[in-house]
Coordinates of C-alpha atoms in Angstrom, one line a residue:
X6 CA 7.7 249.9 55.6
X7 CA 10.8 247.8 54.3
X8 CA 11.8 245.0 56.2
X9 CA 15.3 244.6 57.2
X10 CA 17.2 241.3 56.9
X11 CA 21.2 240.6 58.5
X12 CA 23.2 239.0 56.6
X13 CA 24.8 235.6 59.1
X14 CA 27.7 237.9 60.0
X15 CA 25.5 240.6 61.6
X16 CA 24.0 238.1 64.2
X17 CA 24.1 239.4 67.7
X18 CA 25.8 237.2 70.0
X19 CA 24.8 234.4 67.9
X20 CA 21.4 235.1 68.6
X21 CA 18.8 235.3 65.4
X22 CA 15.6 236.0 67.0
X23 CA 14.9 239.7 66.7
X24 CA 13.2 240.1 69.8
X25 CA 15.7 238.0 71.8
X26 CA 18.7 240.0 70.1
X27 CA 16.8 243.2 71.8
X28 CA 16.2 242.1 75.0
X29 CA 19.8 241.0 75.1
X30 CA 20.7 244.2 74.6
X31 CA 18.7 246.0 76.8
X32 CA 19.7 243.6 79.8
X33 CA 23.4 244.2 79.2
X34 CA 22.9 248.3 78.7
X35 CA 21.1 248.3 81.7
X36 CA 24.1 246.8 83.6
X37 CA 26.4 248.9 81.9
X38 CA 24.7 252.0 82.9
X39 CA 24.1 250.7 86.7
X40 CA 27.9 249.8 87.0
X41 CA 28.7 252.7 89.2
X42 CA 26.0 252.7 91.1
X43 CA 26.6 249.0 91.8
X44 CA 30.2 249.6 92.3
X45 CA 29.3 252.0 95.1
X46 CA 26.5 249.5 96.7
X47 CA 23.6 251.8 97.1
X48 CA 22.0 254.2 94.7
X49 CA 23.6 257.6 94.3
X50 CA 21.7 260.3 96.1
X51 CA 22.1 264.2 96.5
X52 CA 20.3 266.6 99.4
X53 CA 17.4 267.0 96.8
X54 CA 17.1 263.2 96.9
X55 CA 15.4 263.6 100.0
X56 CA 13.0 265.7 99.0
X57 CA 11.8 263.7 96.0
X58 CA 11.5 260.4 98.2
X59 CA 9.6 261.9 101.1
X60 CA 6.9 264.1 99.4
X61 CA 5.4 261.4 97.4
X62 CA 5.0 259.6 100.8
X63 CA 4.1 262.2 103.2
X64 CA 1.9 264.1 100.5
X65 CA 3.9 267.6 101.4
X66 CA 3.8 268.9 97.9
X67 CA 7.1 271.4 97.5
X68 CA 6.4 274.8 95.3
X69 CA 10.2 274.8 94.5
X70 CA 10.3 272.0 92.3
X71 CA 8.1 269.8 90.4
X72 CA 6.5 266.7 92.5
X73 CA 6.1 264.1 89.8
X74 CA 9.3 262.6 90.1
X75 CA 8.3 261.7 93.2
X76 CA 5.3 260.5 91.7
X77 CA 7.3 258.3 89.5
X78 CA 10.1 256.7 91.5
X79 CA 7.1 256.1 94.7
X80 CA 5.5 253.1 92.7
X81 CA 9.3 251.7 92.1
X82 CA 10.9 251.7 95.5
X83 CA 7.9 251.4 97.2
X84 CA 9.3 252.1 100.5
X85 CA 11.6 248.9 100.4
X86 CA 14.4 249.5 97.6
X87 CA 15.5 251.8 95.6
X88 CA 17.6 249.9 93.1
X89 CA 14.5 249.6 90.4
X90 CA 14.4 253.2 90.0
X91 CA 18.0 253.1 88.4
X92 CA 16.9 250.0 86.9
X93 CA 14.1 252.0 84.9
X94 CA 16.1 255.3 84.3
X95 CA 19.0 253.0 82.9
X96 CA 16.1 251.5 80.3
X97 CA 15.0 254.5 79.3
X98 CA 18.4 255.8 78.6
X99 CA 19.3 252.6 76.9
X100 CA 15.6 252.8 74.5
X101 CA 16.7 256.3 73.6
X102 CA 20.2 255.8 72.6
X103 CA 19.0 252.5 70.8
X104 CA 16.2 254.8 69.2
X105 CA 19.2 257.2 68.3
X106 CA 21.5 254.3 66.2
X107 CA 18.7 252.6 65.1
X108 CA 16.7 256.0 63.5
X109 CA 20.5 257.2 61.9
X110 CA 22.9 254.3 61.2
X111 CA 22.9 253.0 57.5
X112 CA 23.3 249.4 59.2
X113 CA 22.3 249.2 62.6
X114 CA 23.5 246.4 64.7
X115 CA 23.0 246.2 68.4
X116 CA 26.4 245.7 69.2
X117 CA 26.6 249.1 68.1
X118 CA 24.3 249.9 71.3
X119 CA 25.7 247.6 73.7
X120 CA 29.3 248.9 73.0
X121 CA 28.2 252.2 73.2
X122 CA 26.5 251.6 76.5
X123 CA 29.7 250.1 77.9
X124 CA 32.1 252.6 76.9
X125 CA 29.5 255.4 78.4
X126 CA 28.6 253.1 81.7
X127 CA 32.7 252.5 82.2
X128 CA 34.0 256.0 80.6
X129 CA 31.5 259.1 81.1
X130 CA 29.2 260.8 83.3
X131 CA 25.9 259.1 82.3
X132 CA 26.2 256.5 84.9
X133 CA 26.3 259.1 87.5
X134 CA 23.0 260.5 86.9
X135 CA 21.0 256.8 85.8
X136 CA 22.3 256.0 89.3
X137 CA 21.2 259.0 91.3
X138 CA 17.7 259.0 92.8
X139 CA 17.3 262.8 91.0
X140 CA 15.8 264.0 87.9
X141 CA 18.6 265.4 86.1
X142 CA 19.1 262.1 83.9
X143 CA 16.5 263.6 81.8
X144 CA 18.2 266.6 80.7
X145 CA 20.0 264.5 78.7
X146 CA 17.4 262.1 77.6
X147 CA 14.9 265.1 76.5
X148 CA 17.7 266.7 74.0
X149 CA 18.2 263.1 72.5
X150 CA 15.0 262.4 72.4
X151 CA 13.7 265.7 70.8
X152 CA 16.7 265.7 68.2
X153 CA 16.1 262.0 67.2
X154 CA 12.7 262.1 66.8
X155 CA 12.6 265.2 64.6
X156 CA 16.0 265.5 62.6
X157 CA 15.4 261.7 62.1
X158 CA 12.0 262.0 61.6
X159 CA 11.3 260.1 58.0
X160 CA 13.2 257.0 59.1
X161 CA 11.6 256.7 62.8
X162 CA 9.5 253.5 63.7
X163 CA 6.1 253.5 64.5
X164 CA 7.0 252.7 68.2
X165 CA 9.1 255.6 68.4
X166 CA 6.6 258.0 67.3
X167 CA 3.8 257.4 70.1
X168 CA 6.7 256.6 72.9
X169 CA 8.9 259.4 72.5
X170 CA 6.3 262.0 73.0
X171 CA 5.1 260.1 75.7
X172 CA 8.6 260.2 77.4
X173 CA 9.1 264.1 76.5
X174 CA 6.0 264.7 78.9
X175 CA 7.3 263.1 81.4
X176 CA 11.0 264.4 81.3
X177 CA 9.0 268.0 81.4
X178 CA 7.6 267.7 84.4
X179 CA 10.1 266.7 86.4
X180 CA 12.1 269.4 86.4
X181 CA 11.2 273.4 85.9
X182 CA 14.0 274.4 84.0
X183 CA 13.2 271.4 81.0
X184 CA 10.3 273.2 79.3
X185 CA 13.0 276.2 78.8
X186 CA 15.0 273.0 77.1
X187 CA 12.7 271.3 75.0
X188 CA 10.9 274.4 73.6
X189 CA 14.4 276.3 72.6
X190 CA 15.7 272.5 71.5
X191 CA 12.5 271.8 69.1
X192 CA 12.8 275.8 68.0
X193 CA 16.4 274.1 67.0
X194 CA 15.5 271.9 65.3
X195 CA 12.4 273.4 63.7
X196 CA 14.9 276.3 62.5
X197 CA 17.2 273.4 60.8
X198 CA 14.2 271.4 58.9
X199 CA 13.2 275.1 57.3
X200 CA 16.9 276.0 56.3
X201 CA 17.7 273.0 55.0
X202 CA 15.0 270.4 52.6
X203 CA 14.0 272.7 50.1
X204 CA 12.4 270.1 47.7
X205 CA 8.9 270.6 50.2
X206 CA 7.4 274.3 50.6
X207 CA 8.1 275.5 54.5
X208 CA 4.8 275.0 55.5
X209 CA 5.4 271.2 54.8
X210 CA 8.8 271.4 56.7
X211 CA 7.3 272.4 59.9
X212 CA 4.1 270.8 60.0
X213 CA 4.4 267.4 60.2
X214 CA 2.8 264.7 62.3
X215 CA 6.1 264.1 64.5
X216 CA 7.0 268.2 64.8
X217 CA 2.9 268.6 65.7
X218 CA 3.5 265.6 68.4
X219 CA 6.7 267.2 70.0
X220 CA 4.7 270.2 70.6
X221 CA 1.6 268.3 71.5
X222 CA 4.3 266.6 74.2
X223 CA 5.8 270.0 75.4
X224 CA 1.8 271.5 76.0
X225 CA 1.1 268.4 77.5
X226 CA 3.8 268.3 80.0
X227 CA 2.9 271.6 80.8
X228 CA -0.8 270.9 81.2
X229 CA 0.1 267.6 83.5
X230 CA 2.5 270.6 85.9
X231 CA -0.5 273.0 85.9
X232 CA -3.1 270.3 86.7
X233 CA -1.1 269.0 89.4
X234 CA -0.9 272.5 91.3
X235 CA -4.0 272.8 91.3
X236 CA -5.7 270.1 92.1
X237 CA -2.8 270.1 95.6
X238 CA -4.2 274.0 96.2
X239 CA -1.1 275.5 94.7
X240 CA -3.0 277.3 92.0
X241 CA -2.4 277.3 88.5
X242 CA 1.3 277.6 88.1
X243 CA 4.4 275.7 87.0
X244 CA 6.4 276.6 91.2
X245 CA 4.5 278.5 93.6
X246 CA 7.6 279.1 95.5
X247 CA 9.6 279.1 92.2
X248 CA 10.2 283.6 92.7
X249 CA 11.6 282.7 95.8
X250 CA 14.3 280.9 93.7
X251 CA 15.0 283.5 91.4
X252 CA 14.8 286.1 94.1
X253 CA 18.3 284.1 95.6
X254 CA 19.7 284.5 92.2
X255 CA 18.6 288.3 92.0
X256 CA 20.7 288.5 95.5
X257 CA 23.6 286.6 94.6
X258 CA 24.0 289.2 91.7
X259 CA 23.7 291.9 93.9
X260 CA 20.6 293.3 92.0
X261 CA 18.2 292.7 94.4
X262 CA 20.8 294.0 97.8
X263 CA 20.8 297.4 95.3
X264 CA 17.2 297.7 94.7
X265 CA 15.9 296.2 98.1
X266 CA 18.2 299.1 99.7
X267 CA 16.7 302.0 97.3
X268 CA 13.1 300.0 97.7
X269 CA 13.0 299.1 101.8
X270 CA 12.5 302.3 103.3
X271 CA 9.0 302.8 101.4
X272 CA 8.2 299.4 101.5
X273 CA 7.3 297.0 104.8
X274 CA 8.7 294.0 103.3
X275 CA 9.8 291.4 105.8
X276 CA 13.6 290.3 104.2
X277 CA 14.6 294.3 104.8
X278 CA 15.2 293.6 108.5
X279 CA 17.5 290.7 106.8
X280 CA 19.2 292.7 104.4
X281 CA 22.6 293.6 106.3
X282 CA 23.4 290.3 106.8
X283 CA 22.8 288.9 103.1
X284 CA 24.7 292.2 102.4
X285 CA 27.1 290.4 104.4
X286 CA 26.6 287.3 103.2
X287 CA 27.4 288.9 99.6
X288 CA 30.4 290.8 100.9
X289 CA 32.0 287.8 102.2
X290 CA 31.4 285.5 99.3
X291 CA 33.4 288.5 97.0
X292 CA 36.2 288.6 99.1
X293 CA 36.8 284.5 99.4
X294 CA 36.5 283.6 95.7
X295 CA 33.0 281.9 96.0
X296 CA 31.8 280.9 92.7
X297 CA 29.0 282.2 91.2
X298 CA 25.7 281.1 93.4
X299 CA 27.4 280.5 96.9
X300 CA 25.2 283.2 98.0
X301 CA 21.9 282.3 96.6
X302 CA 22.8 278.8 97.9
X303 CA 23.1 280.2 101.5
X304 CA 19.9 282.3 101.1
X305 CA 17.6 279.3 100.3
X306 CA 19.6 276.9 102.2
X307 CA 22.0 278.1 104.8
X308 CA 19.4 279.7 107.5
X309 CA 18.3 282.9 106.0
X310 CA 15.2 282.3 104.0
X311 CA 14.1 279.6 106.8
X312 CA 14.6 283.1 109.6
X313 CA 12.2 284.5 107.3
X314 CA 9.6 282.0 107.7
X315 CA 10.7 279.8 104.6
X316 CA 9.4 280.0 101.1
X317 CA 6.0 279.9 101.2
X318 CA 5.8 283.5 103.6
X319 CA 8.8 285.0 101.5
X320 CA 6.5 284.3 97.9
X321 CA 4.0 286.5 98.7
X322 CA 6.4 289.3 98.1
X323 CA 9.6 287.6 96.3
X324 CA 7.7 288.7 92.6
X325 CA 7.2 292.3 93.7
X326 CA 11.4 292.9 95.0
X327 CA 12.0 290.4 91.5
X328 CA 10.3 292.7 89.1
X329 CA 11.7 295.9 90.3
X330 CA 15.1 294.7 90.8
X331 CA 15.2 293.5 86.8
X332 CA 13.3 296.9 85.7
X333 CA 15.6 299.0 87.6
X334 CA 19.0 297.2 86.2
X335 CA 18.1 295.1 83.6
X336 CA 22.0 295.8 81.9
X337 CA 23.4 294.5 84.7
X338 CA 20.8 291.7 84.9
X339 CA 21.8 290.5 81.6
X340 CA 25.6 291.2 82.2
X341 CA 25.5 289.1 85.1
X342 CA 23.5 286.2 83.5
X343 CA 26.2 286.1 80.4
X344 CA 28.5 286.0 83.4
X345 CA 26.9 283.1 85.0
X346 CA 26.2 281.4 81.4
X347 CA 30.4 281.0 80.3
X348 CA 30.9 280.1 83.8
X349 CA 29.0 277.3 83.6
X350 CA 30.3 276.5 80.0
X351 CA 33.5 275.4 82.0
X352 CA 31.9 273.9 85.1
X353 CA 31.0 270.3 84.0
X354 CA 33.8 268.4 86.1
X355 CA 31.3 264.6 87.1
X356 CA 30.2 263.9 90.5
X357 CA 30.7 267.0 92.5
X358 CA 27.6 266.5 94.4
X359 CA 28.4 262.5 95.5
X360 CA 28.9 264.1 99.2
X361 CA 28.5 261.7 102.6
X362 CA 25.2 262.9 104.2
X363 CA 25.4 262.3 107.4
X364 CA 22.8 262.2 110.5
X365 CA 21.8 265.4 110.7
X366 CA 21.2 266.0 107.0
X367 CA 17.2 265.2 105.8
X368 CA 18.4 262.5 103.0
X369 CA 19.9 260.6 105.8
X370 CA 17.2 261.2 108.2
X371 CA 14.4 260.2 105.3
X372 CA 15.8 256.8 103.9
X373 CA 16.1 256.1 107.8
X374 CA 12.7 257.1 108.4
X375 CA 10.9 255.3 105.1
X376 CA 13.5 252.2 104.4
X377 CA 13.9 249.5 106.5
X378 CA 17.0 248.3 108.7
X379 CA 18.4 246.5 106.0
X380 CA 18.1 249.3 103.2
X381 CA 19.8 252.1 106.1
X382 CA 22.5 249.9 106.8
X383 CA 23.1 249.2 102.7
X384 CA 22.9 253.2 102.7
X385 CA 25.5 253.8 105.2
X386 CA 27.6 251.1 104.0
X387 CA 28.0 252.6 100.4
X388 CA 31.4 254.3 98.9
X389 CA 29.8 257.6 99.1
X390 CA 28.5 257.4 102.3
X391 CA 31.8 256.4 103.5
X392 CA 33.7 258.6 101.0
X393 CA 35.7 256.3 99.2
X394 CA 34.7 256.9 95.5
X395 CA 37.4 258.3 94.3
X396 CA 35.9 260.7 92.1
X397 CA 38.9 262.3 91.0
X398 CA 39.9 259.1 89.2
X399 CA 36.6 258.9 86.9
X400 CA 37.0 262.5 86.5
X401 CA 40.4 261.6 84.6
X402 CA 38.9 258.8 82.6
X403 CA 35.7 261.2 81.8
X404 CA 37.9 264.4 81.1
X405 CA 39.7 262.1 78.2
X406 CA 36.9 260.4 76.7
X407 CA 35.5 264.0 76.4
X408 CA 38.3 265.7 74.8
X409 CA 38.9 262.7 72.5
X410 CA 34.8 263.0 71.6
X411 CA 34.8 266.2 71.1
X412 CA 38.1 265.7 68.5
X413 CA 36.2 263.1 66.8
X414 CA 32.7 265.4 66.5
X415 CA 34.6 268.5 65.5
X416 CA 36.3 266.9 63.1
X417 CA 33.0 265.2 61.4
X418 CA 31.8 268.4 61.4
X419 CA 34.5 270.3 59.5
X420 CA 35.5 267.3 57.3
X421 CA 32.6 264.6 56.7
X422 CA 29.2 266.3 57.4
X423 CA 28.3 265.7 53.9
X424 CA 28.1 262.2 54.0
X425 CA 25.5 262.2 56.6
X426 CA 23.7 265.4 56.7
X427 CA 20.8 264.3 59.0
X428 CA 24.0 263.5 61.3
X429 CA 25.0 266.6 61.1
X430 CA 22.0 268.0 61.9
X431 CA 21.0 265.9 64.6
X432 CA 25.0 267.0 66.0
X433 CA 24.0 270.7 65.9
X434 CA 20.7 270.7 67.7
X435 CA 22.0 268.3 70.7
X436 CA 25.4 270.7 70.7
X437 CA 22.8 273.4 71.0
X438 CA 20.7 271.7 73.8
X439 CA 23.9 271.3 75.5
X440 CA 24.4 275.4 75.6
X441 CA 20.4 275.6 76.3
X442 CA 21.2 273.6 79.1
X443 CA 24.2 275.5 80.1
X444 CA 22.1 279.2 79.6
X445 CA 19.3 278.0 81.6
X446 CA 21.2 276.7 85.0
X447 CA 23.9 279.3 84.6
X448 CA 22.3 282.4 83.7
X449 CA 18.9 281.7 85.9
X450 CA 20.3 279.2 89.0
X451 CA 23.9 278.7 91.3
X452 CA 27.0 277.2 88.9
X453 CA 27.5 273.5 89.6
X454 CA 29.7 271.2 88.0
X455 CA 26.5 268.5 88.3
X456 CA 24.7 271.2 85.6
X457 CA 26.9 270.6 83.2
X458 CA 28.0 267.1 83.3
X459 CA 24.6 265.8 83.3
X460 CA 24.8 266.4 79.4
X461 CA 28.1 266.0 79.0
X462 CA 27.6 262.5 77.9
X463 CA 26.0 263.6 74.5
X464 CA 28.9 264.6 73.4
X465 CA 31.0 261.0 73.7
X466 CA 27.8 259.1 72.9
X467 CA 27.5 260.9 69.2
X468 CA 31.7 260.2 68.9
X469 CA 30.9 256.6 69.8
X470 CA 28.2 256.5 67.1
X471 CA 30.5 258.1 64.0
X472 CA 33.6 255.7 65.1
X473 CA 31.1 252.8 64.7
X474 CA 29.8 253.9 61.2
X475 CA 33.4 254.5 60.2
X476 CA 34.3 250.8 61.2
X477 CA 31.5 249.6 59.5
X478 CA 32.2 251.4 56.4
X479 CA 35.7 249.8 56.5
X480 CA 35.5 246.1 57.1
X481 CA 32.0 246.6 54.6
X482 CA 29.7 244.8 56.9
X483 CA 26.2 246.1 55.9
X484 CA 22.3 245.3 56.7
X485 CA 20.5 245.1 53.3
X486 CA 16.0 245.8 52.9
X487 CA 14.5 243.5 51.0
X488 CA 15.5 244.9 47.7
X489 CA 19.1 243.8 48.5
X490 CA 20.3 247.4 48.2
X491 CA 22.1 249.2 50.7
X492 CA 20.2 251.3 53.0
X493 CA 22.2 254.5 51.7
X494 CA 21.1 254.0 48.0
X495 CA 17.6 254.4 48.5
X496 CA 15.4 256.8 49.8
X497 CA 15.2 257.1 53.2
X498 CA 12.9 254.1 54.7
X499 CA 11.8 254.2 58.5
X500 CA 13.9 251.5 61.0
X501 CA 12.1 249.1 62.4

């Protein structure tokens, strides 16, 4: 592996120790992805936040959602803070995106990182999500880190090919819909490697030891789910309860209120006494405007599925209504998920879900319950708690940094992808994440503006990195192997 050597000017806040120039830069990311969060004086937190703090605690194991997040932030907060949890999630997004410039850039520098990290932590959504006690910071993090690892795959470290893997896992199983993710964002990418170097035979394309690891990582993400359910009783599955969610989407497109009122009078399922009022429900959503999953949200949250003695009675039978419902109108089952799908293509608009939870609602109730006095009191003294974030303004600043991104990407794209094809590349598969992203949430769960922001950040992120290759093309600064030839005239070498 070539060693890289900076030239004086390339120094990092005068700082010539390689290790101390990495360390500075992972202590200033960190605080530029935390800004917001410390801005508002308490970690961000959402209604699921509760969830995900309590179960690791009470050892109440959800069949909704995946448990291991709760797994992972327990040992951090430890029932006294939750600050190092955005600590950690802000270093992970900061080794990613550092992974990112260091695996592409024909110089990298880490100003080029810490800059980037600033502009995102002042400018876009990312802080939003490091800061939130939920999982959805890794919907991001998994398309970077899939794309990196295997469009950038000849010039990845050693480090990076054991730890990305290793964070892949993880990022699976904290979340149901990410396997969906990270098997149609390798397929990407896969698809790319065999329709582009043609100097190898196909075979050689796809099997290599970093395209076998990402797969190792998705099987082994699904293996740590599956283990987990079954070792807690749940049996071997990814959600025990996880029909019950797709049974609320099946109602809010009015599949399953047709089939359940062909099906009901032959069968002595329970939610058939129910189905006037989600019939109701429905009829009212249609005539205010509700967006697409106000209904499904009132199912599984709003009182009904809890009348029907909650998700673990209304399984038993949620796969049985599903199934028929889809074979019975599977055109207007696919209509309706297109529907939801470009719905969500223009529902990204950042921190929709930073609502004050007050007394009565369980994330209130739990940080009261777990924390102690001086952790409640931080809680309720927080902007969002107290409503004055002002969201709208950082939706403005975000809005403008995306459009001006997405200028900048499009325009690479169309005018510049030559010099850079691995670029390129990488652009397409994360672009195509993104829409994975938006298909999953929108065609199979509720719209949310929280779905789609939580990638959104890709986009400015890969503008950052082309303006900072352009500058560095222009003022001529370059890092040099030991050959003293630029990076770009020889064959690729691996980063270090």
């Amino acid at each position: 592996m070539n060693r890289q050597i900076d030239r004086p000017e390339v120094q990092f806040l005068a700082i010539k120790n390689k290790n101390l120039q990495c360390l500075a830069s992972l202590i200033l990311s960190v605080i530029f992805f935390s800004l917001t969060a410390v801005w508002n004086r308490f970690p961000f937190v959402f209604s699921d936040s509760g969830t995900y703090i309590d179960v690791a605690i009470t050892h109440f194991w959800p069949g909704d959602r995946s448990a291991l997040y709760s797994l992972f932030i327990y040992p951090l907060h430890w029932k006294v803070t939750l600050w190092p949890v955005v600590v950690v999630q802000a270093a992970m997004t900061w080794y990613l995106v550092r992974a990112f410039f260091r695996t592409f850039a024909s110089a990298f520098r880490e100003e080029q990182v810490v800059l980037s990290a600033l502009v995102l932590g002042l400018c876009s959504s990312a802080p939003w999500f490091v800061g939130q006690i939920m999982p959805d910071v890794f919907a991001a993090l998994l398309i970077l880190a899939i794309a990196t690892a295997v469009i950038g795959q000849n010039r990845l470290a050693k480090i990076d090919r054991l730890a990305i893997p290793l964070l892949i896992a993880f990022f699976i199983t904290t979340h149901l819909s990410y396997l969906i993710i990270a098997s149609g964002t390798l397929a990407l990418c896969l698809l790319i490697r065999l329709l582009s170097d043609r100097t190898v035979t196909p075979m050689a394309r796809v099997f290599t030891k970093v395209n076998i690891s990402m797969v190792a990582a998705i099987a082994l993400g699904v293996a740590m789910m599956l283990s987990f359910n079954i070792v807690t009783k749940r049996g071997a599955t990814l959600a025990s309860t996880g029909n019950v969610m797709l049974l609320g989407k099946l109602i809010d497109q009015g599949i399953a209120l047709d089939y359940m009122t062909e099906a009901c009078p032959s069968h002595a399922w329970p939610i058939c006494a129910s189905l006037p009022k989600l019939k109701e429900i429905k009829a009212r959503a249609v005539a205010q405007g509700k967006p697409i999953g106000a209904v499904s949200d009132t199912f599984l949250w709003g009182g009904p599925l809890v009348d029907l003695g909650g998700m673990t009675a209304v399984s038993k039978y949620a796969s049985e209504i599903t199934n028929g419902a889809m074979r019975a109108y599977p055109a207007q089952f696919i209509e309706e998920g297109v529907r939801g799908f470009l719905a969500q293509t223009v529902t990204f608009q950042v921190g929709d879900d930073m609502l004050r939870y007050t007394s009565d609602t369980s994330i209130h109730q739990i940080i009261e319950r777990h924390f102690d006095a001086a952790t409640y009191a931080a809680f309720q003294s927080s902007r969002q708690y107290q409503q004055r974030l002002h969201v709208d303004r950082f939706r403005v600043v975000d809005n403008v940094l995306l459009a001006l991104s997405a200028l900048v990407v499009a325009g690479y794209l169309l005018l510049h992808w030559r010099s850079n094809v691995q670029l390129a590349q990488f652009t397409l598969v994360v672009l195509g994440g993104m829409v994975l992203n938006t298909m999953v949430t929108g065609a199979l769960s509720a719209v949310h503006d929280r779905y789609g922001s939580r990638v959104s950040w890709l986009v400015p992120l890969i503008a950052l990195f082309i303006v900072s290759e352009y500058i560095r093309n222009k003022t001529g600064t370059v890092r040099v192997v030991e050959t003293g030839k630029p990076r770009d005239t020889m064959s690729p070498a691996r980063s270090v």
